[in-house]
Amino acid sequence: MTDQAPAAATESPDIPGKPTSASRTTLSHIMTHNDTNLLGTVHGGVIMKLVDDAAGAVAGRHSGGPAVTASMDEMAFLEPVRVGDLVHVKAQVNWTGRTSMEVGVRVLAERWNESAPATQVGSAYLVFAAVDADGKPRRVPQVMPETERDRRRYQEAQIRRAHRLARRRAIVELREKRAAEGFED
Ligand SMILES: CC(C)(COP(=O)(O)OP(=O)(O)OC[C@H]1O[C@@H](n2cnc3c(N)ncnc32)[C@H](O)[C@@H]1OP(=O)(O)O)[C@@H](O)C(=O)NCCC(=O)NCCS
């Protein structure tokens, strides 16, 4: 299948694009007792921190400078993670806009007491904005998907982007309407 999406996706024609593989990153970490919740399994927040760290590294690599987390959505926890597990957090840029990037993250766990292949235990999508020294958004290189899987992820990220924008617009409109009608929060 041809990939039409990236050509129309960015407003940064004078910045050379970058292939997905240029910034793809895996962060690996062994879980310890310090990472547990009251049930003795790994706290979700520990995994979210690793996800944000890996995604941030990818966003920084892709954009060639600082990038901040603008949003994190669809963080899914599929299986519990346990002490001793070797967790791999795999992240890549799925989509780029003008100054923002969607980073997709998969979390895998190698069980310390099993010889089975790593299991997927979580996934998330984060939006990062590239920023300049004053913290203002700056333009990012267009991501260039290389494989069919990259292209599918790009197209799915476009759907999520459209939903985020529509949801934000709908909420702003509702708040304006309520304010105009004299409701106070
Ligand atoms: C993210 C941030 C830089 C956006 O700044 P802004 O002045 O609102 O700028 P813009 O509205 O132009 O948004 C910049 C880009 O981010 C995207 N964006 C902003 N907020 C977003 C959100 N909540 N979800 C998804 N994308 C978002 C915009 O769509 C835009 O993308 P585009 O240029 O590719 O179209 C700013 O809100 C910020 O600094 N937030 C704090 C980030 C931070 O500190 N993160 C760490 C958490 S402690």
XYZ file of N, CA, C and O and ligand atoms in Angstrom:
788
model
N 0.835 -1.191 0.000
C 0.000 0.000 0.000
C 0.877 1.252 0.000
O 1.906 1.287 0.644
N 0.466 2.267 -0.746
C 1.258 3.494 -0.727
C 0.893 4.317 0.496
O -0.206 4.223 1.014
N 1.814 5.125 0.909
C 1.586 5.917 2.116
C 1.333 7.348 1.721
O 2.244 8.065 1.362
N 0.065 7.767 1.753
C -0.210 9.145 1.370
C -0.163 10.064 2.573
O 0.012 11.253 2.436
N -0.360 9.515 3.757
C -0.578 10.360 4.916
C 0.570 11.309 5.233
O 0.339 12.496 5.356
N 1.842 10.855 5.324
C 2.869 11.758 5.783
C 3.072 12.983 4.905
O 3.369 14.051 5.410
N 2.861 12.854 3.602
C 3.101 13.999 2.732
C 2.237 15.188 3.115
O 2.644 16.334 2.999
N 1.024 14.924 3.603
C 0.107 16.015 3.920
C 0.137 16.370 5.398
O -0.609 17.195 5.857
N 1.042 15.745 6.126
C 0.874 15.818 7.567
C 1.625 16.947 8.247
O 1.350 17.260 9.373
N 2.563 17.524 7.599
C 3.380 18.481 8.321
C 3.431 19.812 7.583
O 3.261 19.866 6.378
N 3.685 20.848 8.358
C 3.849 22.161 7.751
C 5.301 22.583 7.891
O 5.591 23.734 8.136
N 6.228 21.640 7.835
C 7.640 21.953 8.011
C 8.430 21.516 6.790
O 9.358 20.719 6.899
N 8.104 22.033 5.579
C 8.735 21.518 4.381
C 10.232 21.793 4.321
O 10.975 21.093 3.648
N 10.694 22.826 5.027
C 12.119 23.158 4.959
C 12.952 22.409 5.992
O 14.162 22.556 6.055
N 12.305 21.597 6.818
C 13.053 20.782 7.787
C 13.080 19.361 7.231
O 12.017 18.800 6.963
N 14.264 18.770 7.046
C 14.294 17.414 6.479
C 13.554 16.425 7.377
O 13.642 16.505 8.601
N 12.819 15.506 6.744
C 12.115 14.483 7.509
C 13.092 13.486 8.124
O 14.269 13.445 7.768
N 12.573 12.689 9.064
C 13.418 11.663 9.707
C 12.655 10.352 9.701
O 11.463 10.324 10.035
N 13.352 9.252 9.376
C 12.667 7.955 9.414
C 12.328 7.552 10.846
O 12.989 7.976 11.795
N 11.297 6.727 10.963
C 10.864 6.262 12.284
C 12.017 5.628 13.056
O 12.168 5.839 14.263
N 12.831 4.851 12.344
C 13.880 4.090 13.040
C 14.955 4.993 13.648
O 15.692 4.560 14.533
N 15.040 6.241 13.197
C 16.107 7.123 13.695
C 15.934 7.448 15.166
O 16.908 7.782 15.855
N 14.709 7.374 15.672
C 14.505 7.754 17.078
C 13.907 6.631 17.927
O 13.718 6.807 19.129
N 13.623 5.490 17.294
C 13.007 4.387 18.053
C 13.933 4.005 19.220
O 15.156 3.939 19.040
N 13.334 3.771 20.385
C 14.129 3.556 21.599
C 13.525 2.460 22.459
O 12.302 2.327 22.526
N 14.385 1.677 23.130
C 13.918 0.722 24.142
C 14.622 1.024 25.458
O 15.846 1.167 25.494
N 13.809 1.158 26.492
C 14.341 1.393 27.837
C 14.042 0.136 28.643
O 12.890 -0.306 28.665
N 15.064 -0.459 29.285
C 14.840 -1.702 30.038
C 15.180 -1.502 31.500
O 16.140 -0.783 31.837
N 14.393 -2.153 32.348
C 14.527 -1.901 33.784
C 14.080 -3.148 34.546
O 13.034 -3.717 34.226
N 14.845 -3.548 35.557
C 14.421 -4.679 36.405
C 13.608 -4.135 37.575
O 14.026 -3.180 38.253
N 12.436 -4.711 37.805
C 11.546 -4.238 38.865
C 12.023 -4.743 40.227
O 12.415 -5.909 40.362
N 11.951 -3.873 41.210
C 12.411 -4.244 42.558
C 11.273 -4.061 43.563
O 10.197 -3.560 43.214
N 11.546 -4.416 44.812
C 10.521 -4.259 45.859
C 10.123 -2.799 46.043
O 9.015 -2.511 46.493
N 11.003 -1.876 45.688
C 10.658 -0.446 45.820
C 9.558 -0.032 44.854
O 8.992 1.050 44.981
N 9.281 -0.879 43.861
C 8.333 -0.506 42.805
C 6.921 -1.033 43.067
O 6.050 -0.888 42.212
N 6.693 -1.667 44.218
C 5.419 -2.392 44.382
C 4.312 -1.559 45.015
O 4.559 -0.576 45.713
N 3.080 -2.018 44.760
C 1.901 -1.463 45.423
C 1.537 -2.363 46.606
O 2.269 -3.309 46.931
N 0.383 -2.113 47.232
C 0.005 -2.883 48.425
C -0.271 -4.350 48.112
O -0.252 -5.199 48.999
N -0.541 -4.664 46.863
C -0.796 -6.060 46.487
C 0.498 -6.822 46.201
O 0.484 -8.024 45.932
N 1.618 -6.097 46.183
C 2.900 -6.753 45.940
C 3.291 -6.811 44.471
O 4.356 -7.307 44.137
N 2.404 -6.311 43.594
C 2.789 -6.225 42.180
C 3.284 -4.801 41.902
O 3.218 -3.933 42.780
N 3.766 -4.581 40.683
C 4.386 -3.275 40.404
C 3.310 -2.190 40.259
O 2.279 -2.382 39.620
N 3.562 -1.068 40.888
C 2.659 0.083 40.880
C 2.532 0.622 39.446
O 3.543 0.784 38.752
N 1.297 0.919 39.053
C 1.066 1.451 37.703
C 1.844 2.729 37.434
O 2.313 2.967 36.320
N 2.004 3.548 38.481
C 2.723 4.814 38.304
C 4.185 4.608 37.948
O 4.783 5.431 37.255
N 4.761 3.504 38.424
C 6.168 3.201 38.089
C 6.268 2.936 36.587
O 7.183 3.410 35.901
N 5.300 2.169 36.086
C 5.295 1.868 34.645
C 5.048 3.154 33.844
O 5.695 3.404 32.822
N 4.133 3.991 34.335
C 3.844 5.244 33.609
C 5.076 6.142 33.543
O 5.320 6.811 32.537
N 5.858 6.153 34.604
C 7.089 6.965 34.603
C 8.060 6.438 33.537
O 8.655 7.217 32.777
N 8.199 5.097 33.470
C 9.091 4.524 32.458
C 8.584 4.844 31.054
O 9.360 5.131 30.137
N 7.260 4.785 30.894
C 6.647 5.092 29.589
C 6.945 6.538 29.206
O 7.362 6.842 28.072
N 6.767 7.457 30.142
C 7.022 8.876 29.862
C 8.503 9.103 29.572
O 8.859 9.875 28.671
N 9.372 8.408 30.323
C 10.823 8.553 30.094
C 11.208 8.075 28.683
O 11.940 8.760 27.961
N 10.702 6.888 28.311
C 11.071 6.340 26.992
C 10.508 7.216 25.880
O 11.196 7.527 24.898
N 9.251 7.632 26.049
C 8.625 8.469 25.017
C 9.337 9.818 24.915
O 9.543 10.352 23.819
N 9.746 10.343 26.059
C 10.458 11.629 26.062
C 11.798 11.521 25.343
O 12.205 12.433 24.615
N 12.482 10.385 25.537
C 13.769 10.183 24.849
C 13.556 10.145 23.338
O 14.311 10.737 22.560
N 12.482 9.468 22.929
C 12.167 9.373 21.498
C 11.828 10.758 20.930
O 12.316 11.149 19.857
N 10.997 11.489 21.667
C 10.583 12.812 21.179
C 11.781 13.753 21.081
O 11.904 14.528 20.120
N 12.679 13.670 22.062
C 13.882 14.504 22.025
C 14.782 14.135 20.856
O 15.285 15.000 20.137
N 14.948 12.832 20.646
C 15.778 12.372 19.520
C 15.184 12.821 18.195
O 15.890 13.299 17.319
N 13.862 12.612 18.048
C 13.247 12.931 16.756
C 13.307 14.431 16.480
O 13.601 14.853 15.363
N 12.995 15.221 17.510
C 12.885 16.663 17.275
C 14.220 17.372 17.390
O 14.317 18.564 17.101
N 15.258 16.650 17.856
C 16.588 17.248 17.929
C 16.711 18.304 19.008
O 17.472 19.262 18.857
N 15.975 18.142 20.097
C 16.047 19.114 21.197
C 14.998 18.805 22.236
O 14.372 17.743 22.196
N 14.769 19.740 23.153
C 13.828 19.458 24.229
C 12.389 19.291 23.735
O 11.970 19.953 22.788
N 11.679 18.394 24.417
C 10.266 18.177 24.098
C 9.553 17.866 25.413
O 10.114 17.182 26.280
N 8.349 18.399 25.563
C 7.605 18.200 26.817
C 6.355 17.364 26.558
O 5.779 17.406 25.466
N 5.933 16.626 27.584
C 4.716 15.824 27.474
C 3.517 16.777 27.452
O 3.325 17.541 28.390
N 2.723 16.719 26.397
C 1.505 17.534 26.332
C 0.314 16.719 26.812
O -0.583 17.248 27.470
N 0.280 15.442 26.475
C -0.822 14.598 26.947
C -0.396 13.144 26.883
O 0.542 12.775 26.167
N -1.108 12.357 27.668
C -0.873 10.908 27.665
C -2.253 10.290 27.634
O -3.085 10.627 28.478
N -2.526 9.451 26.662
C -3.843 8.834 26.682
C -3.774 7.359 26.345
O -2.754 6.856 25.876
N -4.874 6.689 26.672
C -4.988 5.259 26.413
C -3.871 4.456 27.061
O -3.351 3.516 26.472
N -3.478 4.811 28.272
C -2.516 3.970 29.000
C -3.256 2.715 29.418
O -4.189 2.781 30.210
N -2.865 1.605 28.852
C -3.539 0.334 29.159
C -2.581 -0.567 29.923
O -1.407 -0.702 29.547
N -3.090 -1.169 30.985
C -2.320 -2.164 31.745
C -2.959 -3.510 31.458
O -4.092 -3.767 31.863
N -2.259 -4.370 30.755
C -2.863 -5.609 30.264
C -2.634 -6.791 31.201
O -3.481 -7.685 31.296
N -1.471 -6.798 31.865
C -1.107 -7.896 32.778
C -0.313 -7.288 33.933
O 0.417 -6.322 33.721
N -0.398 -7.892 35.133
C 0.426 -7.371 36.234
C 1.923 -7.578 35.961
O 2.306 -8.549 35.302
N 2.718 -6.654 36.473
C 4.179 -6.782 36.402
C 4.656 -7.109 37.816
O 4.107 -6.581 38.785
N 5.652 -7.998 37.920
C 6.061 -8.466 39.248
C 7.526 -8.138 39.528
O 8.314 -7.885 38.605
N 7.849 -8.168 40.803
C 9.237 -7.928 41.218
C 10.140 -8.954 40.527
O 9.796 -10.138 40.465
N 11.250 -8.500 40.003
C 12.199 -9.387 39.316
C 12.001 -9.392 37.807
O 12.918 -9.765 37.074
N 10.818 -8.979 37.352
C 10.587 -8.950 35.901
C 11.517 -7.930 35.239
O 11.751 -6.840 35.787
N 12.011 -8.285 34.056
C 12.792 -7.330 33.258
C 11.808 -6.674 32.288
O 11.255 -7.339 31.410
N 11.563 -5.389 32.499
C 10.560 -4.669 31.710
C 11.250 -3.917 30.576
O 12.259 -3.231 30.804
N 10.720 -4.088 29.378
C 11.242 -3.359 28.212
C 10.169 -2.381 27.750
O 9.029 -2.791 27.500
N 10.519 -1.121 27.642
C 9.567 -0.104 27.194
C 10.030 0.347 25.807
O 11.098 0.946 25.664
N 9.221 0.011 24.795
C 9.616 0.275 23.407
C 8.786 1.440 22.879
O 7.558 1.392 22.936
N 9.462 2.445 22.371
C 8.745 3.658 21.954
C 9.199 4.117 20.574
O 10.367 3.953 20.205
N 8.256 4.678 19.829
C 8.600 5.254 18.524
C 7.634 6.390 18.185
O 6.516 6.440 18.708
N 8.089 7.280 17.326
C 7.195 8.355 16.852
C 6.220 7.740 15.858
O 6.625 7.149 14.853
N 4.922 7.883 16.155
C 3.903 7.359 15.241
C 3.489 8.386 14.204
O 3.102 8.033 13.088
N 3.515 9.654 14.616
C 2.924 10.711 13.786
C 3.573 12.027 14.186
O 3.974 12.193 15.352
N 3.672 12.941 13.234
C 4.139 14.287 13.562
C 3.175 15.315 13.019
O 2.596 15.134 11.931
N 3.021 16.396 13.760
C 2.243 17.544 13.291
C 3.194 18.675 12.987
O 4.291 18.456 12.444
N 2.801 19.888 13.350
C 3.674 21.039 13.114
C 4.736 21.148 14.218
O 5.918 21.221 13.933
N 4.251 21.094 15.463
C 5.200 21.192 16.585
C 5.055 20.014 17.551
O 5.766 19.947 18.540
N 4.111 19.134 17.268
C 3.874 18.021 18.192
C 4.115 16.685 17.512
O 4.134 16.586 16.281
N 4.289 15.648 18.358
C 4.536 14.287 17.877
C 3.708 13.349 18.723
O 3.669 13.522 19.942
N 3.113 12.341 18.105
C 2.534 11.276 18.912
C 3.565 10.163 19.019
O 4.109 9.710 17.998
N 3.830 9.734 20.249
C 4.752 8.622 20.491
C 3.929 7.432 20.985
O 3.137 7.561 21.916
N 4.100 6.303 20.333
C 3.432 5.071 20.749
C 4.406 4.241 21.576
O 5.598 4.169 21.256
N 3.892 3.654 22.646
C 4.755 2.902 23.555
C 4.159 1.525 23.829
O 2.952 1.402 24.070
N 5.009 0.501 23.767
C 4.595 -0.858 24.167
C 5.465 -1.282 25.334
O 6.684 -1.078 25.317
N 4.826 -1.876 26.335
C 5.564 -2.316 27.516
C 5.540 -3.841 27.538
O 4.461 -4.456 27.481
N 6.730 -4.445 27.606
C 6.855 -5.905 27.612
C 7.538 -6.335 28.904
O 8.385 -5.590 29.427
N 7.175 -7.505 29.404
C 7.848 -8.006 30.614
C 8.418 -9.390 30.350
O 7.716 -10.272 29.848
N 9.704 -9.549 30.689
C 10.324 -10.884 30.703
C 10.217 -11.358 32.131
O 10.799 -10.749 33.042
N 9.439 -12.408 32.350
C 9.227 -12.908 33.710
C 10.510 -13.526 34.235
O 11.141 -14.350 33.533
N 10.879 -13.149 35.458
C 12.164 -13.614 35.999
C 12.185 -15.123 36.199
O 13.245 -15.751 36.141
N 10.976 -15.727 36.412
C 10.932 -17.160 36.752
C 10.345 -18.009 35.630
O 9.918 -19.124 35.863
N 10.286 -17.449 34.415
C 9.760 -18.224 33.277
C 10.732 -18.081 32.118
O 11.342 -17.036 31.958
N 10.792 -19.126 31.273
C 11.674 -18.993 30.110
C 10.885 -18.571 28.869
O 11.411 -18.529 27.772
N 9.601 -18.232 29.062
C 8.746 -17.834 27.934
C 9.211 -16.492 27.358
O 9.876 -15.716 28.060
N 8.857 -16.231 26.104
C 9.193 -14.916 25.536
C 8.507 -13.787 26.310
O 7.531 -14.037 27.021
N 9.008 -12.577 26.141
C 8.430 -11.428 26.843
C 6.949 -11.270 26.476
O 6.572 -11.451 25.318
N 6.134 -10.930 27.492
C 4.700 -10.712 27.246
C 4.431 -9.218 27.215
O 5.010 -8.465 28.024
N 3.478 -8.818 26.372
C 3.084 -7.409 26.387
C 2.221 -7.159 27.613
O 1.220 -7.853 27.834
N 2.604 -6.177 28.422
C 1.858 -5.897 29.655
C 1.201 -4.517 29.630
O 0.408 -4.195 30.520
N 1.510 -3.713 28.628
C 0.890 -2.388 28.595
C 1.170 -1.666 27.295
O 2.003 -2.096 26.491
N 0.419 -0.579 27.104
C 0.658 0.279 25.934
C 0.121 1.670 26.237
O -0.722 1.833 27.131
N 0.634 2.646 25.522
C 0.174 4.026 25.730
C 0.503 4.867 24.501
O 1.363 4.497 23.695
N -0.218 5.983 24.399
C 0.051 6.974 23.349
C 0.237 8.322 24.038
O -0.606 8.730 24.830
N 1.344 8.969 23.710
C 1.628 10.263 24.329
C 1.843 11.299 23.238
O 2.380 10.978 22.177
N 1.438 12.528 23.531
C 1.762 13.619 22.615
C 2.815 14.480 23.286
O 2.672 14.867 24.455
N 3.891 14.720 22.551
C 4.951 15.615 23.014
C 4.981 16.843 22.122
O 4.781 16.733 20.910
N 5.241 17.995 22.744
C 5.473 19.206 21.963
C 6.959 19.523 22.053
O 7.542 19.507 23.156
N 7.576 19.793 20.907
C 8.972 20.236 20.898
C 8.973 21.704 21.302
O 8.114 22.474 20.857
N 9.899 22.069 22.179
C 9.923 23.460 22.651
C 11.307 24.070 22.476
O 12.320 23.361 22.461
N 11.314 25.413 22.388
C 12.591 26.133 22.286
C 13.055 26.525 23.687
O 12.451 26.133 24.698
N 14.091 27.340 23.748
C 14.690 27.697 25.044
C 13.710 28.462 25.928
O 13.846 28.477 27.156
N 12.703 29.090 25.316
C 11.707 29.836 26.109
C 10.477 28.985 26.434
O 9.476 29.508 26.932
N 10.537 27.688 26.072
C 9.388 26.818 26.336
C 8.264 26.973 25.317
O 7.168 26.449 25.509
N 8.545 27.662 24.225
C 7.528 27.851 23.180
C 7.639 26.729 22.147
O 8.746 26.298 21.811
N 6.473 26.280 21.624
C 6.523 25.193 20.647
C 7.376 25.559 19.425
O 7.356 26.704 18.963
N 8.156 24.584 18.961
C 8.973 24.782 17.746
C 8.669 23.649 16.774
O 8.184 22.580 17.167
N 8.978 23.886 15.527
C 8.598 22.915 14.492
C 9.420 21.645 14.587
O 10.572 21.670 15.020
N 8.800 20.547 14.149
C 9.481 19.240 14.221
C 9.650 18.673 12.816
O 8.858 18.979 11.913
N 10.668 17.824 12.616
C 10.791 17.150 11.317
C 9.612 16.195 11.110
O 9.104 15.614 12.075
N 9.220 16.052 9.873
C 8.171 15.089 9.530
C 8.700 13.678 9.760
O 9.835 13.371 9.379
N 7.900 12.832 10.397
C 8.335 11.449 10.547
C 8.070 10.720 9.235
O 7.046 10.953 8.569
N 9.008 9.856 8.845
C 8.868 9.101 7.600
C 8.705 7.625 7.920
O 9.711 6.941 8.197
N 7.457 7.130 7.948
C 7.237 5.714 8.252
C 7.956 4.840 7.232
O 8.005 5.170 6.045
N 8.514 3.719 7.728
C 9.331 2.881 6.840
C 8.693 1.543 6.513
O 9.011 0.941 5.498
N 7.849 1.055 7.389
C 7.268 -0.276 7.183
C 5.743 -0.153 7.150
O 5.181 0.880 7.511
N 5.096 -1.239 6.758
C 3.626 -1.240 6.768
C 3.098 -1.004 8.175
O 2.105 -0.339 8.376
N 3.798 -1.582 9.150
C 3.369 -1.379 10.539
C 3.477 0.095 10.923
O 2.587 0.668 11.544
N 4.578 0.745 10.508
C 4.728 2.183 10.791
C 3.604 2.970 10.130
O 3.076 3.929 10.697
N 3.269 2.575 8.897
C 2.212 3.310 8.175
C 0.852 3.116 8.854
O 0.078 4.051 8.975
N 0.597 1.881 9.298
C -0.668 1.650 10.026
C -0.689 2.506 11.288
O -1.689 3.156 11.600
N 0.417 2.549 12.015
C 0.453 3.342 13.254
C 0.248 4.830 12.954
O -0.390 5.538 13.720
N 0.816 5.279 11.849
C 0.650 6.683 11.458
C -0.830 6.998 11.234
O -1.363 7.996 11.723
N -1.480 6.104 10.495
C -2.888 6.343 10.177
C -3.761 6.269 11.434
O -4.684 7.060 11.610
N -3.449 5.332 12.319
C -4.211 5.245 13.565
C -3.980 6.489 14.433
O -4.908 6.977 15.083
N -2.752 6.997 14.414
C -2.456 8.209 15.185
C -3.250 9.402 14.649
O -3.680 10.266 15.421
N -3.447 9.441 13.336
C -4.268 10.525 12.765
C -5.696 10.461 13.312
O -6.314 11.491 13.570
N -6.213 9.249 13.455
C -7.569 9.098 14.006
C -7.603 9.613 15.446
O -8.489 10.365 15.841
N -6.592 9.223 16.241
C -6.567 9.689 17.638
C -6.441 11.211 17.691
O -7.078 11.862 18.509
N -5.616 11.770 16.820
C -5.441 13.225 16.779
C -6.790 13.908 16.496
O -7.161 14.873 17.159
N -7.516 13.396 15.518
C -8.816 13.987 15.172
C -9.767 13.905 16.365
O -10.497 14.862 16.661
N -9.737 12.796 17.069
C -10.620 12.643 18.238
C -10.217 13.589 19.365
O -11.072 14.175 20.016
N -8.907 13.743 19.575
C -8.459 14.668 20.642
C -8.926 16.087 20.341
O -9.428 16.783 21.218
N -8.734 16.500 19.083
C -9.115 17.870 18.718
C -10.627 18.059 18.840
O -11.096 19.075 19.353
N -11.392 17.056 18.373
C -12.854 17.164 18.415
C -13.347 17.214 19.858
O -14.234 18.010 20.204
N -12.746 16.397 20.701
C -13.161 16.364 22.113
C -12.852 17.706 22.783
O -13.688 18.275 23.481
N -11.632 18.221 22.505
C -11.264 19.495 23.118
C -12.209 20.615 22.657
O -12.679 21.434 23.437
N -12.500 20.615 21.337
C -13.386 21.650 20.776
C -14.769 21.564 21.417
O -15.370 22.569 21.797
N -15.287 20.343 21.543
C -16.638 20.154 22.091
C -16.705 20.643 23.537
O -17.691 21.272 23.948
N -15.643 20.396 24.298
C -15.650 20.812 25.702
C -15.566 22.335 25.810
O -16.276 22.954 26.600
N -14.708 22.931 24.977
C -14.604 24.403 24.984
C -15.955 25.015 24.637
O -16.426 25.956 25.303
N -16.604 24.460 23.622
C -17.902 25.008 23.200
C -18.944 24.876 24.313
O -19.727 25.782 24.561
N -18.944 23.735 24.980
C -19.899 23.531 26.075
C -19.659 24.545 27.194
O -20.596 25.149 27.724
N -18.383 24.750 27.532
C -18.068 25.697 28.619
C -18.491 27.116 28.233
O -19.028 27.854 29.054
N -18.239 27.469 26.965
C -18.626 28.815 26.523
C -20.141 28.980 26.583
O -20.662 30.014 26.992
N -20.844 27.927 26.177
C -22.311 27.972 26.168
C -22.825 28.126 27.604
O -23.693 28.960 27.887
N -22.256 27.349 28.508
C -22.710 27.414 29.904
C -22.415 28.793 30.501
O -23.225 29.344 31.241
N -21.223 29.336 30.153
C -20.872 30.662 30.673
C -21.844 31.705 30.124
O -22.315 32.586 30.850
N -22.176 31.585 28.820
C -23.101 32.543 28.198
C -24.488 32.450 28.825
O -25.232 33.443 28.888
N -24.848 31.262 29.301
C -26.162 31.074 29.931
C -26.150 31.455 31.403
O -27.161 31.320 32.096
N -24.983 31.903 31.881
C -24.901 32.409 33.244
C -24.585 31.372 34.307
O -24.632 31.666 35.497
N -24.246 30.138 33.884
C -23.885 29.125 34.886
C -22.492 29.414 35.435
O -21.595 29.806 34.690
N -22.319 29.200 36.736
C -20.990 29.367 37.337
C -20.525 28.033 37.884
O -21.316 27.316 38.481
N -19.262 27.711 37.698
C -18.737 26.444 38.259
C -18.417 26.627 39.735
O -18.002 27.669 40.149
C 2.463 21.533 25.575
C 2.620 23.040 25.439
C 4.072 23.366 25.028
C 1.666 23.546 24.369
O 1.817 24.917 24.283
P 0.680 25.865 23.635
O 1.093 27.257 23.893
O -0.666 25.387 24.057
O 0.923 25.637 22.103
P -0.019 25.102 20.958
O -1.474 25.252 21.266
O 0.516 25.722 19.714
O 0.304 23.540 20.931
C 1.524 23.047 20.408
C 1.297 21.668 19.826
O 0.980 20.777 20.888
C -0.289 20.178 20.643
N -0.977 20.080 21.939
C -1.088 21.036 22.870
N -1.792 20.575 23.925
C -2.133 19.309 23.630
C -2.861 18.286 24.294
N -3.394 18.492 25.506
N -3.006 17.104 23.694
C -2.468 16.865 22.483
N -1.758 17.778 21.783
C -1.598 18.980 22.355
C -1.018 21.124 19.701
O -1.997 20.440 18.951
C 0.130 21.599 18.844
O 0.453 20.601 17.888
P 0.791 20.956 16.339
O 1.677 22.163 16.328
O 1.520 19.734 15.860
O -0.518 21.177 15.667
C 2.310 23.771 26.784
O 0.942 23.561 27.115
C 3.164 23.305 27.924
O 4.300 23.734 28.071
N 2.643 22.415 28.777
C 3.391 21.876 29.898
C 4.199 20.672 29.439
C 4.945 20.035 30.573
O 5.504 20.700 31.403
N 4.940 18.698 30.589
C 5.543 17.958 31.638
C 4.516 17.623 32.663
S 5.041 18.116 34.279
